[in-house]
Coordinates of C-alpha atoms in Angstrom, one line a residue:
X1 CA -5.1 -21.4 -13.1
X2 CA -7.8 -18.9 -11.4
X3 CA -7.1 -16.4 -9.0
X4 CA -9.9 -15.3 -7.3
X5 CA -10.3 -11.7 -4.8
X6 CA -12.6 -11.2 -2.4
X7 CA -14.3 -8.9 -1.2
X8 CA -16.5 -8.8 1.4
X9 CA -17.4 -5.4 1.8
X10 CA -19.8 -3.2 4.7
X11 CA -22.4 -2.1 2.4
X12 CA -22.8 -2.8 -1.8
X13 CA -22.3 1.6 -2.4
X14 CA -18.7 1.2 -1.4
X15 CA -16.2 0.3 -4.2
X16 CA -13.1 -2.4 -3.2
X17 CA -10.2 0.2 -2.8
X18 CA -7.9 -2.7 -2.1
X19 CA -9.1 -5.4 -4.2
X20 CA -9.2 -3.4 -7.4
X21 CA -5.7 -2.4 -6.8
X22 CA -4.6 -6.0 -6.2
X23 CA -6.2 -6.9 -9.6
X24 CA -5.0 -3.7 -11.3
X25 CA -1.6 -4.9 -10.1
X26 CA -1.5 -8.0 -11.2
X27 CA -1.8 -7.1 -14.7
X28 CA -3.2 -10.3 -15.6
X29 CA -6.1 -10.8 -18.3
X30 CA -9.4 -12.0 -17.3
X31 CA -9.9 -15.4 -16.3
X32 CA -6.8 -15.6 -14.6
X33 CA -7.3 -13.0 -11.9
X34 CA -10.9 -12.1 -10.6
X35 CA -12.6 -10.1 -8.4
X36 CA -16.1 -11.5 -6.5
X37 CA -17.6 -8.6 -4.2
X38 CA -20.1 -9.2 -1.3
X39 CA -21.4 -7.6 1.5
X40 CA -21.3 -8.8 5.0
X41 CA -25.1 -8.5 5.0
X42 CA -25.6 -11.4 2.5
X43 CA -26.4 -14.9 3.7
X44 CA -22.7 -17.1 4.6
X45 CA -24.5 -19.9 2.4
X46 CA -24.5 -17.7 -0.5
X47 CA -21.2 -16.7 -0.7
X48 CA -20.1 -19.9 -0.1
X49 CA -21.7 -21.3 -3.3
X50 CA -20.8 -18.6 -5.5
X51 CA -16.8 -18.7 -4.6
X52 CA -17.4 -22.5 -5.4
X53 CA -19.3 -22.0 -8.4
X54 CA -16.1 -19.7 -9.6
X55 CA -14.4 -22.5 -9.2
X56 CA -10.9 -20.9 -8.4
X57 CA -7.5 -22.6 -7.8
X58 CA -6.4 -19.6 -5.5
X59 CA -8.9 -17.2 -3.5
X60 CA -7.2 -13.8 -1.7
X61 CA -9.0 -12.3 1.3
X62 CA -9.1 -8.8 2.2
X63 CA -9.6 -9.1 6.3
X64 CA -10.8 -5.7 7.9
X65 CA -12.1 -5.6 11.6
X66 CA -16.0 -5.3 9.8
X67 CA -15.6 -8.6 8.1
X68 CA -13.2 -10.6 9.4
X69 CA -15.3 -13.2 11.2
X70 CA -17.3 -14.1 8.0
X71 CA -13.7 -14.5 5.8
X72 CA -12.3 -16.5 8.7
X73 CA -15.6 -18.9 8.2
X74 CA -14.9 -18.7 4.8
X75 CA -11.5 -20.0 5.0
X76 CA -12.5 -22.5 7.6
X77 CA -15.2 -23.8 4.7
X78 CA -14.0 -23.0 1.4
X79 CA -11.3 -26.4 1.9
X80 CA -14.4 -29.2 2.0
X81 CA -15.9 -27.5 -0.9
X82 CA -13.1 -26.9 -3.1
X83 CA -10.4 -29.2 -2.0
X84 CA -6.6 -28.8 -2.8
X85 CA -7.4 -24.9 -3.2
X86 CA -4.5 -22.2 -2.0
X87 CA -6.2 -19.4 0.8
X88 CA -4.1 -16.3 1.2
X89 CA -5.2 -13.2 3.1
X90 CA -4.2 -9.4 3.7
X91 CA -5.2 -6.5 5.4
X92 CA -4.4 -5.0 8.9
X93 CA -6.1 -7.8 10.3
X94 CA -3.7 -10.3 9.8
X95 CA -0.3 -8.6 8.7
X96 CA 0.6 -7.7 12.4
X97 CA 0.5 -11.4 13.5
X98 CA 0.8 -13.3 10.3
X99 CA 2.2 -16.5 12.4
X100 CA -0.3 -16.3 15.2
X101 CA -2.7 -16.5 12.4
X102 CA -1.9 -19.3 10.5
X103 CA -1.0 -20.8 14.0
X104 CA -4.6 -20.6 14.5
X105 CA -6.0 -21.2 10.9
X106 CA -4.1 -24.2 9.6
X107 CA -6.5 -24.4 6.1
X108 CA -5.1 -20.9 5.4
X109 CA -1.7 -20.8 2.8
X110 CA 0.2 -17.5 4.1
X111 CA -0.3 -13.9 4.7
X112 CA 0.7 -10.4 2.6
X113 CA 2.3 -8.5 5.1
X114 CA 2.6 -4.9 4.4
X115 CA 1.5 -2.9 1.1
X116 CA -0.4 -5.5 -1.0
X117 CA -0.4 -4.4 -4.9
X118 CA 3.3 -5.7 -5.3
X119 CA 3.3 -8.7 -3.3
X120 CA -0.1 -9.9 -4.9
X121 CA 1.9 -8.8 -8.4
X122 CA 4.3 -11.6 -7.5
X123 CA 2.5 -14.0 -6.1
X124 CA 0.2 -14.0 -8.7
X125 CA 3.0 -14.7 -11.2
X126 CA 4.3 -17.4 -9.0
X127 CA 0.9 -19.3 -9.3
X128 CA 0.3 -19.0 -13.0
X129 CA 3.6 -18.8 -14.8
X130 CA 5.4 -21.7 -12.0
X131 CA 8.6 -19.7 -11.5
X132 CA 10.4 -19.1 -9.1
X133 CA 9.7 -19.6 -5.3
X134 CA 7.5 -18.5 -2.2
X135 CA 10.7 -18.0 -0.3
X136 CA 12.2 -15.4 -2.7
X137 CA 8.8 -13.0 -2.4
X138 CA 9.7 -10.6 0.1
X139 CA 6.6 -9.5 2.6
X140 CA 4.9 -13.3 2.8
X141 CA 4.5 -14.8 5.9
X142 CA 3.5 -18.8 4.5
X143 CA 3.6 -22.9 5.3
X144 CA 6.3 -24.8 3.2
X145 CA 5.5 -28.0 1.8
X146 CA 6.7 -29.1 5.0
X147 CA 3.9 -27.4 7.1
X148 CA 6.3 -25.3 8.6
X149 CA 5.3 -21.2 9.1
X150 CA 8.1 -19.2 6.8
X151 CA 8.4 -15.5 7.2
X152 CA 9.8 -13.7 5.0
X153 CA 11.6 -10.1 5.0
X154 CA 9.4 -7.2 4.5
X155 CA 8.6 -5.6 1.2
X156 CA 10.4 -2.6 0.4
X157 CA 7.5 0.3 0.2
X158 CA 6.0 1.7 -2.8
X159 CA 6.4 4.5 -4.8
X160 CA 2.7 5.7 -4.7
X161 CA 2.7 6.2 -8.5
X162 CA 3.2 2.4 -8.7
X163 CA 0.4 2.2 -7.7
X164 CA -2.3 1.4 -10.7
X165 CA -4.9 3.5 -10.8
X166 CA -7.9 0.6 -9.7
X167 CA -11.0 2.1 -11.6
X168 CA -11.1 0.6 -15.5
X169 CA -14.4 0.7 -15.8
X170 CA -16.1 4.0 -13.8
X171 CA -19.5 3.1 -15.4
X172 CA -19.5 0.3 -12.7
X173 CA -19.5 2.7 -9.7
X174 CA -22.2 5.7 -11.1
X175 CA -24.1 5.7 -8.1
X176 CA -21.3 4.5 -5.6
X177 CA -18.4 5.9 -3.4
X178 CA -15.3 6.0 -5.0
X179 CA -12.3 5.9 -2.7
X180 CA -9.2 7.2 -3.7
X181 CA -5.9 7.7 -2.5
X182 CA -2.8 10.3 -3.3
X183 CA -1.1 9.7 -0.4
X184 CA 0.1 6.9 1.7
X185 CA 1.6 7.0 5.2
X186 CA 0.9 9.8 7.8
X187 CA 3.2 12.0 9.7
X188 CA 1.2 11.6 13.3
X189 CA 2.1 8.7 15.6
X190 CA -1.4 8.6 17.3
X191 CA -1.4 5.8 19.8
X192 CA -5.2 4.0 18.7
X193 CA -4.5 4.2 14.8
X194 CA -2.3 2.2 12.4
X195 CA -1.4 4.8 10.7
X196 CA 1.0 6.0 12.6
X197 CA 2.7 2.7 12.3
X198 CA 4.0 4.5 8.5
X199 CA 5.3 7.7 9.5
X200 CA 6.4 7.7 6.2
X201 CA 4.6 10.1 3.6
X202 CA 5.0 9.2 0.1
X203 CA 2.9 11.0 -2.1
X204 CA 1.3 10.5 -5.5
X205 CA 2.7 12.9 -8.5
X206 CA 0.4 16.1 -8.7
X207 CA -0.1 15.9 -12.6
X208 CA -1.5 12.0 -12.1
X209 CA -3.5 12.5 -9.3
X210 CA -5.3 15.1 -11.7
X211 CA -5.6 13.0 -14.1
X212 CA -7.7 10.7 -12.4
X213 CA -9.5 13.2 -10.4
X214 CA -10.2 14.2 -13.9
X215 CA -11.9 10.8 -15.0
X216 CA -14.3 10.8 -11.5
X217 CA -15.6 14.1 -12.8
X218 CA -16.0 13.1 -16.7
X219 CA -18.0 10.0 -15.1
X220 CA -20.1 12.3 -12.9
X221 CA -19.1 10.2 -9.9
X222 CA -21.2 11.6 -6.7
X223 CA -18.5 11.5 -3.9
X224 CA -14.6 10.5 -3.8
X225 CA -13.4 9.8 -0.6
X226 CA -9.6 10.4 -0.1
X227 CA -8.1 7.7 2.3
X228 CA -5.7 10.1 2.7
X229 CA -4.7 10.0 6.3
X230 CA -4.0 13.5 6.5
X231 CA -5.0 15.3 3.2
X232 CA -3.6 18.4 4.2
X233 CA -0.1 17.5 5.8
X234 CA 1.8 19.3 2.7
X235 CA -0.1 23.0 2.6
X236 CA 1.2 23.6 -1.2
X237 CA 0.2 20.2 -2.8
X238 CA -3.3 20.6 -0.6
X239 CA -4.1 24.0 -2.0
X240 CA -3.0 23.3 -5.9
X241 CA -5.2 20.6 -5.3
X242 CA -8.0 22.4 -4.5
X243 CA -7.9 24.9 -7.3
X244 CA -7.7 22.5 -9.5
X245 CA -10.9 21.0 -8.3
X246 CA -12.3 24.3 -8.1
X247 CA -11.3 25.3 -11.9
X248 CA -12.9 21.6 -12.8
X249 CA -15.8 21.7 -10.7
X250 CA -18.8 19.5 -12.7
X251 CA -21.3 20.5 -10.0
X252 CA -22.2 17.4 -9.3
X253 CA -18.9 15.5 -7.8
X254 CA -18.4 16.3 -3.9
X255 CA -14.8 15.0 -2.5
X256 CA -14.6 14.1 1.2
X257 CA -11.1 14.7 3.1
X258 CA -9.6 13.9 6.0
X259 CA -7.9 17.0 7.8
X260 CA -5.9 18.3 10.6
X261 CA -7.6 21.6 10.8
X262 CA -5.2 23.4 12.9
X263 CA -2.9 23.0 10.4
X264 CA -5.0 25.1 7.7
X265 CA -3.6 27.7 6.3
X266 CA -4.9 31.4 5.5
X267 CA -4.8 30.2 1.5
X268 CA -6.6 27.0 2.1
X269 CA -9.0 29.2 3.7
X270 CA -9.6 31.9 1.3
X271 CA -10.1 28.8 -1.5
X272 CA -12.8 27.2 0.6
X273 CA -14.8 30.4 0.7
X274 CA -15.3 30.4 -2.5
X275 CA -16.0 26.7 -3.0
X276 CA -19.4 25.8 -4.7
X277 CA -21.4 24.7 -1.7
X278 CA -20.9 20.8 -1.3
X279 CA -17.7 20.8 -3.7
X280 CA -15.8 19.5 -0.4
X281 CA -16.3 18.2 2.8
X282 CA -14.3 17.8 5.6
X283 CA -13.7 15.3 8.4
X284 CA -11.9 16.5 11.9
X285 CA -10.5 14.2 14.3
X286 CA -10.9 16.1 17.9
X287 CA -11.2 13.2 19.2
X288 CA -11.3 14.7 23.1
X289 CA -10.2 18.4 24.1
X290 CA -8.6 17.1 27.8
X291 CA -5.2 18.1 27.3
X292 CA -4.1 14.6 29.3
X293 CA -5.2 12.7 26.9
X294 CA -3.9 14.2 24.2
X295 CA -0.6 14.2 25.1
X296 CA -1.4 10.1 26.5
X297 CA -2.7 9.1 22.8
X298 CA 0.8 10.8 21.7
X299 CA -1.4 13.4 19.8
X300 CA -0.5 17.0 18.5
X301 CA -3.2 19.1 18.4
X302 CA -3.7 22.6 18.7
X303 CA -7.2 23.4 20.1
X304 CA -7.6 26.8 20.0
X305 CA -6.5 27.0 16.2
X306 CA -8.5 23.8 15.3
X307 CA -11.7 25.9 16.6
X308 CA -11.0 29.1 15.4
X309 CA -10.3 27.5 11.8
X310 CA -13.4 25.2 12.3
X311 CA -15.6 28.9 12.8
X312 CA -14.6 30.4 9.6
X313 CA -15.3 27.7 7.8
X314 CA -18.8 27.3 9.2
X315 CA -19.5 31.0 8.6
X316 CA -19.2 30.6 5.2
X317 CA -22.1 28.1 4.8
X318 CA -20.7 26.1 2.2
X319 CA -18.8 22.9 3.8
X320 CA -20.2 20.3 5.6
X321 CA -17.5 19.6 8.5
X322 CA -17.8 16.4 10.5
X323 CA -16.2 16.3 13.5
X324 CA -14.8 13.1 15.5
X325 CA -14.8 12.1 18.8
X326 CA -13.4 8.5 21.0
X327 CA -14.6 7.5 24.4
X328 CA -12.6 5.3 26.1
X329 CA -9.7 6.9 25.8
X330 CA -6.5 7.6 28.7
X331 CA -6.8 10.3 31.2
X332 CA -10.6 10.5 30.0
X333 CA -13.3 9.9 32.8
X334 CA -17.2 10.5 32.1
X335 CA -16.7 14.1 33.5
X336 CA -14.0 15.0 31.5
X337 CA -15.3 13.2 28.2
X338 CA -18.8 15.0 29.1
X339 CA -17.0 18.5 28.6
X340 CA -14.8 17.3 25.1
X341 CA -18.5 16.9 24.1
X342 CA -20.0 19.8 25.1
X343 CA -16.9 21.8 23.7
X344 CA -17.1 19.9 19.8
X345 CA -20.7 20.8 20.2
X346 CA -20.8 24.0 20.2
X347 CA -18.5 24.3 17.4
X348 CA -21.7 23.7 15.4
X349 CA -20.4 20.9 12.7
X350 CA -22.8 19.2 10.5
X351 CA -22.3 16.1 12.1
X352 CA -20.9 15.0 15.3
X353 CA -19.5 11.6 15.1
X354 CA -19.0 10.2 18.5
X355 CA -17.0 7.1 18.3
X356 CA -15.9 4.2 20.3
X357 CA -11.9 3.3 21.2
X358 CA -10.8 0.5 19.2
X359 CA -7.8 -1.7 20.5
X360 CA -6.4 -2.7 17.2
X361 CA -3.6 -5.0 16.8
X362 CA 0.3 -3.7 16.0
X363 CA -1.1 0.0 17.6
X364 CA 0.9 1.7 20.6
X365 CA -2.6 1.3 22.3
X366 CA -2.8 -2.3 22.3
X367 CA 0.4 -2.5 24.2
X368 CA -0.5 -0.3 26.4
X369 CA -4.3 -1.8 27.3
X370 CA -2.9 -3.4 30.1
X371 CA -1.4 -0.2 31.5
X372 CA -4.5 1.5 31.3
X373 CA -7.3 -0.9 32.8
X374 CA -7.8 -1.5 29.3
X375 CA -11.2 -4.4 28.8
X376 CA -12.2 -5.1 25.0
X377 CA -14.1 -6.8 23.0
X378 CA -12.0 -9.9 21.9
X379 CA -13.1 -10.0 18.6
X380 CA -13.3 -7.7 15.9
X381 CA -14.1 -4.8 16.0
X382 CA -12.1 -5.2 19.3
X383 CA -14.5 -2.1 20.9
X384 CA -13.5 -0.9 24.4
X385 CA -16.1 -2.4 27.7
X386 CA -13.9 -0.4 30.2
X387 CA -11.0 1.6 31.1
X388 CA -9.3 2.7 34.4
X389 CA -11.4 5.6 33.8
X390 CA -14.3 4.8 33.0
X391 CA -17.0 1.9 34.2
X392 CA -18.6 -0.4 31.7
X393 CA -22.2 1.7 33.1
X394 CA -21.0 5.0 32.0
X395 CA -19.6 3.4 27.9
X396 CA -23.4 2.2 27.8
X397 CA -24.6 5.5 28.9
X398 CA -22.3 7.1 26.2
X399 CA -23.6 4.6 23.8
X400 CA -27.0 5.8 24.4
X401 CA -25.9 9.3 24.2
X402 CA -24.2 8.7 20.2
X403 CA -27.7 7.2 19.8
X404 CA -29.5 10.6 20.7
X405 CA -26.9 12.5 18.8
X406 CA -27.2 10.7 15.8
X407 CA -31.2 10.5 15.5
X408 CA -32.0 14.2 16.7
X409 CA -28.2 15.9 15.7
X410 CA -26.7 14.5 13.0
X411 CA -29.8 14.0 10.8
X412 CA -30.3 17.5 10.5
X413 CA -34.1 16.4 11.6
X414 CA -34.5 18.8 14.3
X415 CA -32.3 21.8 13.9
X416 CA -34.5 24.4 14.6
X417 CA -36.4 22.4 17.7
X418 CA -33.0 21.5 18.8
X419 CA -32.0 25.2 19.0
X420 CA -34.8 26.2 21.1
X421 CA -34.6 23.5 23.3
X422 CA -31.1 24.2 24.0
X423 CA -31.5 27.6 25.0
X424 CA -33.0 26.3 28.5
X425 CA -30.0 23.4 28.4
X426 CA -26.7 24.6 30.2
X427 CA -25.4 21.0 28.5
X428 CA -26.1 19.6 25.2
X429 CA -24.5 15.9 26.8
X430 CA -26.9 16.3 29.9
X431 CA -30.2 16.8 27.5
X432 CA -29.1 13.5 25.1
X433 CA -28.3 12.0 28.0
X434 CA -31.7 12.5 29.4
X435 CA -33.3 11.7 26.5
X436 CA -32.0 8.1 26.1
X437 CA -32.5 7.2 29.6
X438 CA -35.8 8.3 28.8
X439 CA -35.9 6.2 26.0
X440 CA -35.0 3.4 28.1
X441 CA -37.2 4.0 30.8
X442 CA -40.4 3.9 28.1
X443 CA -39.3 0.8 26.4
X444 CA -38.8 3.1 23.3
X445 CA -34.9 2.2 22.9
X446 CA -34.1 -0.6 20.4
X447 CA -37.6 0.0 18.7
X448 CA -37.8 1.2 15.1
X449 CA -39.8 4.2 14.7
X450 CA -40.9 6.3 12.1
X451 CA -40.2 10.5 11.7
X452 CA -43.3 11.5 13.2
X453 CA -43.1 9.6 16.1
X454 CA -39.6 10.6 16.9
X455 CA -41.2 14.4 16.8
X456 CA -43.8 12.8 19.3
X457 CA -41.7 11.3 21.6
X458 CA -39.6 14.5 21.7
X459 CA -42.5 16.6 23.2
X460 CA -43.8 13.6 25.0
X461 CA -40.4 14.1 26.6
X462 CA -39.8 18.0 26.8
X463 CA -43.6 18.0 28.6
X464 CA -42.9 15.4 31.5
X465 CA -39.5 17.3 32.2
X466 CA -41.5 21.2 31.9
X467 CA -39.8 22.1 29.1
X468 CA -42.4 22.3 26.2
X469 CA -43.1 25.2 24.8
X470 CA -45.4 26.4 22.4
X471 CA -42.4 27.4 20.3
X472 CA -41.0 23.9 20.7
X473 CA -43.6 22.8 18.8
X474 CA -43.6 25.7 15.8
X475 CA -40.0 25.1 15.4
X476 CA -41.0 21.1 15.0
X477 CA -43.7 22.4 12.3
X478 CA -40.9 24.4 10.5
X479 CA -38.4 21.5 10.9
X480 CA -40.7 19.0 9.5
X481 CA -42.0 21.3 6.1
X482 CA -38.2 22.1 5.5
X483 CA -37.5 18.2 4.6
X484 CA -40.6 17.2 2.9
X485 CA -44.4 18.5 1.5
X486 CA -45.9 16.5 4.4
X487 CA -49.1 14.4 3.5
X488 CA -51.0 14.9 6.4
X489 CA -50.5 18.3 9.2
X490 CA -49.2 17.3 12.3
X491 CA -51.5 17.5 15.3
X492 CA -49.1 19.9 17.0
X493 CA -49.8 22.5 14.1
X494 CA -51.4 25.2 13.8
X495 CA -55.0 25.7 13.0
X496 CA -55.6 26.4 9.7
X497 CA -59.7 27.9 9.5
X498 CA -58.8 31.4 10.5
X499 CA -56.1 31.9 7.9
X500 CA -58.2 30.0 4.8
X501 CA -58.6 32.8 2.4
X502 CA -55.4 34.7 2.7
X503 CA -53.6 30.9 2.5
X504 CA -55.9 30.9 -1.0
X505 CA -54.4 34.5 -2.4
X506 CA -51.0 32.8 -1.3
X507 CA -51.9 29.7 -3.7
X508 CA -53.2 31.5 -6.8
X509 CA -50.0 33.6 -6.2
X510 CA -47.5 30.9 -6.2
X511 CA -49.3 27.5 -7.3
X512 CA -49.8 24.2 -5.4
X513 CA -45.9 23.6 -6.4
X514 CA -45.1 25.1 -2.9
X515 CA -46.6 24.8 0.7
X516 CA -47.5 27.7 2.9
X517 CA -47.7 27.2 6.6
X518 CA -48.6 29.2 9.4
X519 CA -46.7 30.4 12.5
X520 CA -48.4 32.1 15.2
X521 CA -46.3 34.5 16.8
X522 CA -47.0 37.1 19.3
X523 CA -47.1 39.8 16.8
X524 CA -49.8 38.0 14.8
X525 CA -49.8 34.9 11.7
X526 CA -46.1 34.6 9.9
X527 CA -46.8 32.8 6.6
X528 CA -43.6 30.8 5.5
X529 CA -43.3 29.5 1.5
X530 CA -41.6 25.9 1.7
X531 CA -40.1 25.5 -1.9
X532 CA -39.1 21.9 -2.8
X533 CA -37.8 22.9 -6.4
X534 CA -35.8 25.3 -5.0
X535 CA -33.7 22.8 -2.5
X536 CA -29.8 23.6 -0.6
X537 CA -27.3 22.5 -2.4
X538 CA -25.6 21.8 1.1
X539 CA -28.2 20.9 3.9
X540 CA -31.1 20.0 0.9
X541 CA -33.5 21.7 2.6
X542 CA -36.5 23.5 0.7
X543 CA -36.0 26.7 -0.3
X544 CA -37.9 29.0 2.6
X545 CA -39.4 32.9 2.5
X546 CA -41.7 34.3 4.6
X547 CA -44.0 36.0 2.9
X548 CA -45.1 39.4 3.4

């Protein structure tokens, strides 16, 4: 008998959180339980073929709103291949309507409902040893031999330290996220997010989460990412936690949280001040600053502390901070998601996620669409068209402004150029917004273009609205040099033939190792040394000194 998991992930970097655990779970020797990862990039055919190839008597799906459509065609073909063979599924995509579901997909077994790692424990025995029944496993939604739909009482939740650690063999995953979890369950009942469905915080015991913290920074791993809902929902476990990492630090391994951040506290803070730059990083759901909506997405949230705490961490210049925003949202028209916008962006984070609502099923949310004008995409990832307050038009101009943010913002491209440009800009939402209509207008949008051209059509832009500058285009210069030892000057630099000779006691001074550009300012030439070797830890930026 062959049990096989799969996995069909987003991209090949990201490890199975889920899958592994399953496995893990099982505690069944090889052969009997397997694991077959994809991505949802690969051809269907493919996948196909190799599941057959496994030949397996039992194949488990992991169903996420990012791959759902390609496992339901899997389980829609995987019966005329392999016929006779059991199909069972899990996830938040099919645990809140486990009947509808098999209503729907009649090749499919039954459903895990609820927290998977002792169900599949069960089920697996039930398969491979033949005892006892589907009936008696509580948290299985199935057909009897009848063909009639049994569900079953829910699973009694875990114990988080029940939970096997997933990751035997860390050599697997050296250049790949590892996710990891020491908490399940969040104490925030916001009305878009299953989370909030498990109000119910368990948490995983301090000395084994260290432990295994411990192994991801023996193996050198790059980046753990807590799924942690709420990392810092218990202030004392949050801090120990930190100092630990901080008295472990490799100097390699950075760990990505999850955070309220107006729930910091003034010994969290002092500990990330004197983090290693890119030890930690954080991620902030603002989500929108209209107090409206806040209290309509039954958030709690308290803005002034959330920026105030979001400052003193950026004036340390040692964590990256992502901060999260969702159009589409109650209460929120285009005006009032304009200024949530404008107020996240000039809290300065590194990256300024603008996202789009998703109506997932068992949330608050989707029972409240219809309330709220509510029009979705029917299938996964189920992303809003429309809301009472806001047309389809003005989501597709906010789609073109996350497009803006994330090419000329969030890469980190244009920081300097950005901040002189914004000087003349009252609104940082107007300017993106301009930009991808201009975009649009040039036939530019949906086009893939290369880093120098995006510089190019930036002043081709700032000059048909009068906003160029001379300046503009030094801080593009500077911009461009601070990434990379470019391999041919862009025509928007400056001249070079009055400055040869003193640029040649610059080289014999420091070597060809380094670039030397020019700045003409109104004072006279500014000579900046670029130094690759010498990179940010945080931003990786060369090194940069202006020389004297």
């Amino acid at each position: 008998m062959k049990i096989l998991l799969v996995a069909v992930n987003a991209k090949y970097i990201h490890s199975n959180l889920a899958v592994y655990s399953l496995k893990k779970a099982a505690e069944r020797p090889a052969g009997e339980v397997e694991i077959a990862e994809y991505t949802i990039n690969q051809q269907f055919f493919d996948i196909l073929s190799d599941i057959y190839r496994r030949q397996p008597d039992v194949v488990a799906f992991s169903c996420y709103i990012w791959n759902r459509l390609m496992v339901e065609e899997l389980m829609g073909e995987l019966p005329k291949v392999l016929p006779g063979i059991s199909i069972w599924a899990g996830g938040p995509e099919v645990s809140f309507n486990a009947e509808a579901f098999l209503e729907e997909h009649p090749e499919v077994t039954g459903i895990m409902r609820g927290e998977g790692e002792g169900i599949f424990r069960e089920l697996a025995s039930y398969y491979i040893e033949r005892t006892g029944s589907l009936s008696d496993i509580r948290g299985l939604t199935f057909r009897d031999f009848s063909g009639n739909i049994r569900q079953n009482p829910p699973a009694a939740l875990l114990d988080p330290d029940e939970v096997p650690f997933p990751y035997d063999d860390l050599g697997k995953f050296a250049h790949k996220i590892i996710y990891y979890e020491s908490s399940r369950g969040c104490p925030f009942r916001c009305s878009y997010c299953l989370s909030s469905v498990d109000r119910n915080v368990r948490f995983r015991s301090l000395d084994l989460v260290k432990a295994e913290l411990g192994r991801f920074l023996e193996a050198r791993i790059p980046q753990v990412k807590f799924v942690d809902r709420t990392f810092n929902c218990n202030p004392g476990r949050t801090a120990e936690l930190w100092r630990w990492m901080m008295e472990h630090d490799n100097g390699i391994t950075n760990f990505h949280f999850e955070i309220a951040a107006d729930l910091i506290t003034e010994e969290e803070l002092e500990l990330m001040s004197r983090m290693r730059p890119g030890l930690i990083q954080l991620e902030i759901g603002v989500q929108s600053v209209n107090p409206a909506t806040i209290r309509e997405i039954d958030r709690v949230m308290d803005l002034e502390r959330l920026k105030t705490v979001v400052e003193r961490v950026r004036s340390r210049g040692n964590i990256h901070q992502h901060l999260d925003l969702i159009a589409g949202l109650p209460e929120e028209d285009l005006d009032s998601f304009r200024r949530s916008y404008n107020e996240v962006f000039a809290m300065k984070p590194e990256q300024l996620q603008l996202g789009f609502l998703k109506v997932l099923e068992g949330t608050k949310m989707k029972a409240r669409a219809e309330r709220y004008g509510i029009l979705c995409r029917k299938n996964p990832p189920y992303e809003v068209y429309a809301t009472s307050w806001l047309s389809f038009g003005e989501v597709l101009l906010l789609k073109g402004v996350e497009e803006m943010t994330e090419i000329y913002y969030n890469s980190h491209q244009f920081d300097r150029t950005l901040a002189e440009i914004l000087k003349r800009k009252v609104s940082p939402f107007d300017f993106f917004h301009e930009l991808a209509v201009y975009y649009d207008e040039k036939g530019l949008a949906d086009v893939s273009h290369g880093r120098m051209a995006r510089y190019e059509i930036l002043r081709d832009f700032l000059r048909e609205k009068g906003c160029w500058s001379a300046e503009a285009d030094q801080c593009m210069v500077f911009d461009l040099y601070a990434r990379e030892r470019l391999k041919s000057r862009p025509v928007f630099a400056a001249d070079l033939t009055p400055y040869r000779e003193r640029l040649k006691e610059y080289e014999r001074a420091y070597g060809r190792k380094v670039h030397i550009e020019v700045f003409e300012k109104e004072h006279g030439p500014e000579f900046v040394l670029f130094d690759y070797d010498r990179r940010s830890p945080l931003t990786k930026e060369a090194y940069t000194e202006v020389l004297r």
